[in-house]
């Protein structure tokens, strides 16, 4: 009987240790270059088995193992998610191991490397460059940034994939500026592609970090030359490079004539535009001037609600700190926004249907928060706060529905029955205008807030406890021999 108890303790300890670190139960082996494979990261994907300082313990994704025959020539190769299929913001993390077989811990086990992180040069898809060492074995983990999920295709090649928005010039925080440049045949080709332009089109990329301000730009070509501008915007809830689509190019249709356009930006949604010659086989010299215009004064016709609303994704939390420059700029007694000077942030989302939970529950929320939800027929057809219709609001959560281990006393939860034909604008911030500092986390999810076991347990202490228990079991085994 005593032997059975000891055996049971050993099995229990081994099981607990396995929960701390384990080799991937499922992985795909990369056996040749070039190599492509479609896959998915879903909310049901297994959590990361091998710990990494650069990834959260709750990360969900897909594992790939690189067969040593791939890099026997020590030739640099690239692992990338930059394909037309990829439809979410991906993260690629590489692991190095000194053993050909995965070992969950100790010498020879795969270790995530800071030098094996995707370079981030391709918009929000990723490309990882590996300069192989014949003494090492490589594991690759693909997951979503901030829990994003979706479909992706991983490609492995000896040549680097084309870079999204290559050589992009960024401008933000400046009201005006002028740049003189020449396009060059054989220079930067347009990528991502545009249905209105040939793939061989060359030119220059520009980007503006959207903040709700408008941008007025003018491109003036030299005498006898013809230029055009193509604006790219991303699709709702999609951050990947391939999710950007182009608008009809602006071309006055005559050589030497300036192209002028006004572009509306949205908060946290970068705009890209491509300046090129009308013909892919000719160059153009041009002067590019831009002006960043301020929004209209705060009033009932304020456009802040629309222009500064950040697009959010389902099940991806966002974090904000109250700021004197981020105000409601809009009051609505129906939706409990008491003043235009209440500090907080605007968000928007569309193309959702069914019941969703909007919540500020979480350790990052340090203020007495309030959630106010509005709707509009469409974001493009709504140009000011005045076209928004109040859906509802919530100040303090119900203690019956959400006890203290789930939400703090001043957190907010609003249940939304979403209509797919509507765009929703959501203001999250302080409950009153007298609150001037603090922060909040906000999440829109299919599931109601629940207590997180992972956030309430000290993993380091847990690991120490498991190791102590294992040592105790081993000691009991030897004492009974």
XYZ file of C-alpha atoms in Angstrom:
481
model
C 0.000 0.000 0.000
C 2.852 2.307 0.880
C 4.556 1.496 -2.446
C 1.396 2.455 -4.323
C 1.247 5.795 -2.502
C 4.859 6.554 -3.356
C 4.227 5.655 -6.998
C 1.203 7.916 -7.013
C 3.231 10.792 -5.633
C 5.906 10.297 -8.257
C 3.309 10.274 -11.043
C 1.658 13.404 -9.602
C 4.983 15.237 -9.358
C 5.961 14.270 -12.893
C 2.592 15.488 -14.160
C 2.992 18.810 -12.375
C 6.492 19.287 -13.734
C 5.170 18.578 -17.215
C 2.758 21.484 -16.796
C 5.670 23.839 -16.117
C 7.664 23.015 -19.271
C 6.979 20.591 -22.090
C 8.034 20.032 -25.656
C 5.561 20.948 -28.394
C 2.943 18.213 -28.790
C 2.367 19.204 -32.394
C 4.764 20.755 -34.888
C 5.423 20.892 -38.620
C 8.839 19.974 -39.988
C 10.396 22.208 -42.641
C 12.272 19.772 -44.861
C 13.208 21.808 -47.923
C 13.731 25.329 -49.249
C 11.735 26.916 -50.749
C 8.888 25.860 -48.471
C 5.339 27.157 -47.960
C 2.571 25.968 -45.682
C -0.848 27.441 -44.796
C -1.867 27.376 -41.139
C -3.973 29.123 -38.496
C -3.660 30.612 -35.049
C -6.981 30.341 -33.231
C -8.204 30.891 -29.705
C -8.208 27.086 -29.400
C -4.579 26.687 -30.449
C -2.356 25.191 -27.724
C -0.577 27.599 -25.407
C 3.160 27.946 -25.856
C 4.901 24.928 -24.288
C 8.487 26.215 -24.206
C 8.955 29.336 -22.099
C 10.320 32.503 -23.674
C 11.216 35.814 -22.040
C 9.930 37.658 -25.110
C 6.473 36.022 -25.302
C 3.612 35.828 -22.770
C 2.996 32.448 -21.131
C -0.559 32.589 -22.518
C 0.589 32.904 -26.152
C -1.144 30.543 -28.580
C 0.378 29.597 -31.895
C 1.995 27.035 -34.185
C 5.383 25.299 -34.004
C 7.772 24.549 -36.866
C 11.014 22.568 -36.729
C 13.768 23.213 -39.282
C 15.375 19.993 -40.467
C 19.211 20.372 -40.423
C 19.382 19.303 -44.085
C 17.841 22.679 -44.956
C 20.884 24.625 -43.787
C 23.682 22.118 -44.360
C 25.316 24.644 -46.682
C 25.246 27.319 -43.931
C 23.357 29.560 -46.342
C 21.236 32.316 -44.810
C 17.502 31.644 -45.091
C 14.344 33.597 -44.296
C 11.155 32.547 -42.518
C 8.270 34.884 -43.317
C 4.525 35.378 -42.895
C 4.445 38.092 -45.583
C 1.996 36.490 -47.976
C -1.390 37.483 -49.331
C -3.044 34.801 -47.165
C -1.875 36.216 -43.828
C -4.686 38.321 -42.368
C -3.566 39.276 -38.847
C -0.622 40.814 -37.000
C 1.922 38.005 -36.598
C 4.956 37.451 -34.366
C 7.784 35.026 -35.213
C 10.149 33.843 -32.476
C 13.116 31.546 -33.095
C 14.579 29.014 -30.658
C 18.057 27.454 -30.687
C 18.834 23.967 -29.370
C 21.989 21.856 -29.175
C 20.057 18.607 -29.441
C 18.218 17.293 -32.490
C 15.449 15.999 -30.211
C 13.378 18.409 -28.146
C 14.278 18.359 -24.447
C 11.793 20.149 -22.210
C 14.425 21.642 -19.889
C 18.114 21.552 -19.089
C 21.132 21.241 -21.423
C 20.195 20.853 -25.067
C 16.672 22.217 -24.681
C 15.368 24.864 -27.127
C 15.989 28.397 -25.858
C 14.354 31.465 -27.372
C 16.907 33.916 -28.691
C 16.714 37.678 -28.891
C 18.760 37.480 -32.089
C 16.094 35.224 -33.607
C 13.223 37.664 -33.534
C 11.440 38.845 -36.674
C 12.826 42.155 -37.896
C 9.552 44.120 -38.004
C 10.471 45.757 -41.321
C 7.477 44.420 -43.219
C 4.572 46.350 -41.800
C 2.833 43.952 -39.430
C 3.719 40.707 -41.125
C 7.149 39.430 -40.140
C 10.321 38.049 -41.688
C 12.926 36.208 -39.597
C 16.474 35.967 -40.933
C 18.478 32.935 -39.782
C 22.248 32.738 -40.266
C 22.560 29.031 -39.424
C 25.136 27.379 -37.208
C 25.655 23.720 -38.048
C 26.006 22.932 -34.337
C 22.504 24.218 -33.585
C 18.944 23.090 -34.269
C 16.127 25.569 -34.880
C 12.515 25.727 -33.707
C 10.160 28.444 -34.967
C 7.046 29.678 -33.164
C 4.366 31.774 -34.943
C 1.788 33.551 -32.796
C -0.367 36.699 -32.880
C 0.630 40.090 -31.546
C -1.385 40.854 -28.368
C -3.402 37.622 -28.774
C -4.464 38.369 -32.362
C -5.453 35.294 -34.353
C -6.228 34.371 -37.929
C -4.897 32.618 -41.011
C -1.306 32.763 -42.203
C 1.060 31.122 -44.652
C 4.647 30.581 -43.592
C 7.264 30.705 -46.334
C 10.933 29.713 -46.153
C 13.369 30.845 -48.834
C 16.997 31.720 -49.482
C 16.003 35.180 -50.729
C 14.310 37.775 -48.602
C 10.635 38.351 -49.459
C 9.705 41.734 -50.818
C 9.441 44.309 -48.056
C 6.146 46.074 -47.451
C 6.377 49.861 -47.786
C 10.122 49.639 -48.433
C 12.075 52.819 -47.711
C 9.012 54.539 -46.293
C 9.322 58.175 -45.144
C 7.346 58.862 -41.967
C 5.911 62.195 -40.960
C 3.887 62.958 -37.838
C 3.681 65.718 -35.296
C 4.777 68.318 -37.884
C 2.298 70.742 -39.405
C 4.073 71.391 -42.706
C 6.998 70.180 -44.796
C 8.442 69.947 -48.292
C 10.469 67.163 -49.928
C 12.078 67.146 -53.392
C 12.820 63.704 -54.860
C 13.315 61.735 -58.058
C 11.829 58.332 -58.754
C 14.176 55.897 -60.468
C 13.454 53.032 -62.800
C 14.650 49.870 -61.055
C 14.122 51.456 -57.623
C 11.495 50.650 -54.978
C 8.689 48.668 -56.575
C 5.192 49.021 -55.190
C 4.364 46.436 -52.514
C 1.748 45.615 -51.337
C 0.275 45.571 -54.838
C -2.524 47.756 -56.154
C -5.118 46.778 -58.758
C -4.765 50.207 -60.372
C -0.965 50.055 -60.804
C 1.437 47.605 -62.496
C 3.573 45.458 -60.169
C 6.670 46.972 -61.780
C 5.653 50.490 -60.740
C 8.458 52.291 -58.863
C 8.258 55.310 -56.604
C 8.405 56.433 -52.982
C 6.381 55.419 -49.932
C 5.158 57.876 -47.311
C 3.223 57.220 -44.100
C 1.346 59.278 -41.582
C 0.661 57.959 -38.070
C -3.068 58.659 -37.920
C -4.217 60.837 -35.020
C -7.545 62.223 -36.237
C -6.015 65.232 -37.999
C -6.436 65.767 -41.732
C -3.539 65.807 -44.178
C -3.473 68.037 -47.236
C -0.774 67.066 -49.723
C 0.428 68.439 -53.022
C 2.767 66.691 -55.493
C 4.136 68.991 -58.184
C 6.169 67.335 -60.973
C 8.764 69.083 -63.073
C 7.739 70.647 -66.382
C 6.767 68.009 -68.920
C 6.611 65.213 -66.351
C 3.545 63.496 -64.893
C 3.106 62.128 -61.351
C 0.320 60.456 -59.422
C -0.497 59.544 -55.819
C -2.079 56.327 -54.546
C -3.435 56.144 -50.984
C -3.529 52.857 -49.052
C -5.770 52.114 -46.071
C -6.095 48.948 -44.031
C -9.227 46.842 -43.641
C -11.125 46.808 -40.340
C -9.520 44.739 -37.572
C -6.564 43.751 -39.724
C -2.989 44.898 -39.198
C -1.097 42.750 -41.667
C 0.692 44.297 -44.625
C -1.506 42.349 -47.027
C -4.624 43.888 -45.462
C -3.922 47.312 -46.969
C -5.945 48.162 -50.059
C -5.380 51.040 -52.442
C -7.788 53.763 -53.431
C -8.090 55.079 -56.978
C -4.863 56.961 -57.840
C -5.069 60.741 -58.041
C -3.862 61.951 -61.434
C -4.811 65.294 -62.937
C -4.156 63.804 -66.349
C -1.688 66.383 -67.632
C 2.088 66.673 -67.456
C 3.515 69.342 -65.165
C 0.255 69.742 -63.209
C 0.241 69.400 -59.406
C -1.767 66.625 -57.807
C -3.589 67.860 -54.674
C -5.684 65.829 -52.259
C -7.067 65.965 -48.732
C -6.850 62.780 -46.677
C -8.855 62.015 -43.533
C -6.939 60.054 -40.887
C -8.162 57.985 -37.962
C -6.417 57.568 -34.614
C -3.838 54.755 -34.503
C -4.512 53.807 -38.125
C -1.467 54.626 -40.226
C -2.017 55.876 -43.751
C 0.375 55.014 -46.575
C 0.667 56.606 -49.974
C 2.826 55.917 -52.987
C 4.140 58.695 -55.236
C 5.150 57.544 -58.687
C 5.401 58.412 -62.330
C 2.354 57.667 -64.445
C 4.476 55.244 -66.475
C 6.569 52.469 -64.837
C 9.280 52.990 -67.469
C 9.885 56.719 -66.904
C 11.190 58.800 -64.016
C 9.605 61.856 -62.465
C 11.110 64.682 -60.433
C 8.650 66.220 -57.998
C 8.215 68.417 -54.961
C 5.991 66.989 -52.259
C 4.367 69.429 -49.816
C 2.106 68.504 -46.921
C 0.077 70.322 -44.315
C -1.401 68.794 -41.177
C -4.658 70.587 -40.435
C -6.274 70.837 -37.017
C -9.751 69.457 -36.263
C -12.626 71.921 -35.848
C -13.168 73.564 -32.417
C -14.872 71.550 -29.698
C -18.637 71.925 -30.196
C -21.721 69.870 -30.885
C -20.332 69.335 -34.376
C -16.967 68.064 -33.071
C -15.499 65.289 -35.222
C -13.290 63.908 -32.446
C -15.597 60.938 -31.852
C -15.164 59.826 -35.454
C -11.661 60.906 -36.373
C -9.804 59.928 -33.200
C -11.536 56.623 -32.606
C -9.039 53.728 -32.619
C -10.157 50.516 -34.281
C -10.199 47.646 -31.769
C -10.124 43.899 -32.291
C -12.194 41.242 -30.589
C -10.376 39.630 -27.611
C -7.382 41.977 -27.897
C -7.076 44.212 -24.792
C -5.932 47.827 -25.130
C -4.334 50.001 -22.461
C -4.648 53.765 -22.096
C -3.464 56.430 -19.647
C -5.631 59.482 -19.012
C -4.274 62.584 -20.721
C -5.221 66.262 -20.830
C -5.033 66.044 -24.640
C -7.412 63.088 -24.891
C -10.924 64.237 -23.958
C -14.472 63.198 -24.836
C -15.037 66.555 -26.648
C -18.674 65.497 -26.595
C -21.366 65.199 -23.942
C -24.438 62.991 -23.989
C -26.835 62.753 -21.074
C -28.352 59.630 -22.625
C -24.978 57.854 -22.652
C -23.715 59.276 -19.334
C -20.851 61.414 -20.680
C -21.271 64.301 -18.265
C -18.868 66.799 -19.835
C -16.771 67.550 -22.929
C -13.692 67.598 -20.647
C -13.972 64.013 -19.368
C -10.646 62.268 -19.979
C -10.632 59.006 -21.895
C -10.349 57.450 -25.343
C -12.636 56.748 -28.308
C -12.736 53.335 -30.003
C -14.684 51.917 -32.932
C -15.535 48.534 -34.390
C -17.762 47.250 -37.186
C -18.701 43.999 -38.910
C -19.633 42.233 -35.664
C -22.867 40.411 -34.897
C -24.349 38.939 -31.720
C -23.625 39.412 -28.023
C -20.317 40.965 -26.916
C -19.005 42.066 -23.526
C -17.216 45.419 -23.236
C -15.137 45.541 -20.061
C -12.575 47.548 -18.098
C -12.018 44.694 -15.621
C -8.338 44.027 -15.016
C -5.368 45.022 -12.914
C -4.394 47.873 -15.280
C -7.601 49.792 -14.515
C -6.817 52.257 -11.707
C -9.683 54.735 -12.216
C -13.406 54.785 -11.636
C -14.242 53.990 -15.247
C -17.313 54.354 -17.428
C -18.208 52.862 -20.813
C -20.515 54.712 -23.251
C -21.583 53.008 -26.485
C -22.901 54.747 -29.612
C -23.762 53.509 -33.090
C -23.817 54.935 -36.613
C -25.068 53.600 -39.927
C -21.435 53.506 -41.157
C -18.144 55.124 -40.216
C -17.763 56.738 -43.643
C -21.221 58.280 -43.506
C -20.739 59.699 -40.011
C -18.666 62.891 -40.063
C -19.321 64.292 -36.574
C -20.334 63.313 -33.056
C -23.805 64.621 -33.801
C -24.642 61.674 -36.067
C -24.051 59.116 -33.275
C -26.959 57.392 -31.547
C -26.630 56.340 -27.905
C -26.900 52.566 -27.417
C -26.221 52.446 -23.682
C -23.639 52.841 -20.923
C -22.315 51.334 -17.696
C -20.566 52.949 -14.763
C -20.040 50.423 -11.952
C -20.382 46.658 -12.394
C -22.954 44.551 -10.592
C -21.384 42.738 -7.639
C -23.848 39.879 -8.185
C -22.727 39.287 -11.774
C -19.060 40.159 -11.309
C -17.586 39.514 -7.827
C -14.406 41.197 -6.570
C -12.101 38.439 -7.845
C -13.292 39.238 -11.399
C -13.763 43.032 -11.444
C -12.873 45.875 -9.108
C -15.686 47.913 -7.573
C -15.260 50.765 -10.052
C -14.775 48.717 -13.211
C -17.405 48.733 -15.962
C -19.006 46.010 -18.081
C -21.495 46.669 -20.884
C -23.288 43.889 -22.791
C -23.762 44.764 -26.471
C -26.094 42.971 -28.892
C -24.296 43.990 -32.078
C -25.912 44.646 -35.452
C -23.540 43.850 -38.365
C -24.919 46.783 -40.386
C -23.822 49.324 -37.752
C -20.476 50.814 -36.757
C -20.027 51.218 -32.997
C -18.183 54.121 -31.382
C -17.222 53.597 -27.739
C -15.941 56.151 -25.247
C -14.045 54.665 -22.299
C -12.702 56.916 -19.599
C -13.137 58.478 -16.201
C -16.588 58.469 -14.639
C -16.371 62.237 -13.970
C -14.442 65.216 -15.332
C -12.750 65.681 -11.939
C -10.550 62.591 -12.488
C -7.271 63.756 -14.053
C -4.876 60.797 -13.762
C -4.828 57.013 -13.889
C -5.144 54.308 -16.514
C -7.495 51.605 -17.767
C -7.520 48.450 -19.818
C -10.401 47.809 -22.180
C -11.465 44.641 -23.950
C -14.315 43.584 -26.225
C -14.976 39.855 -26.066
C -17.523 37.147 -26.817
C -17.125 35.882 -23.260
C -17.895 37.740 -20.014
C -14.975 38.683 -17.743
C -13.774 35.846 -15.504
C -11.134 35.491 -12.818
C -7.752 34.587 -14.325
C -5.973 31.775 -12.513
C -2.781 32.526 -14.444
C -2.737 36.125 -13.214
C -3.308 35.184 -9.573
C -0.564 32.584 -9.220
C 3.132 33.261 -8.838
C 4.647 30.980 -11.461
C 8.130 31.214 -9.969
C 6.815 30.114 -6.589
C 4.748 27.378 -8.255
C 7.788 26.080 -10.092
C 9.793 26.031 -6.846
C 6.979 24.151 -5.100
C 6.794 21.523 -7.863
C 10.546 20.989 -7.779
C 10.460 20.621 -3.989
C 7.632 18.103 -4.265
C 9.556 16.113 -6.873
C 12.653 16.059 -4.683
C 10.548 14.850 -1.759
C 9.070 12.044 -3.855
C 12.499 10.926 -5.023
C 13.733 10.901 -1.416
C 10.784 8.732 -0.357
C 11.446 6.314 -3.213
C 15.087 5.840 -2.241
C 14.238 5.521 1.454
C 11.993 2.567 0.611
C 14.541 0.672 -1.468
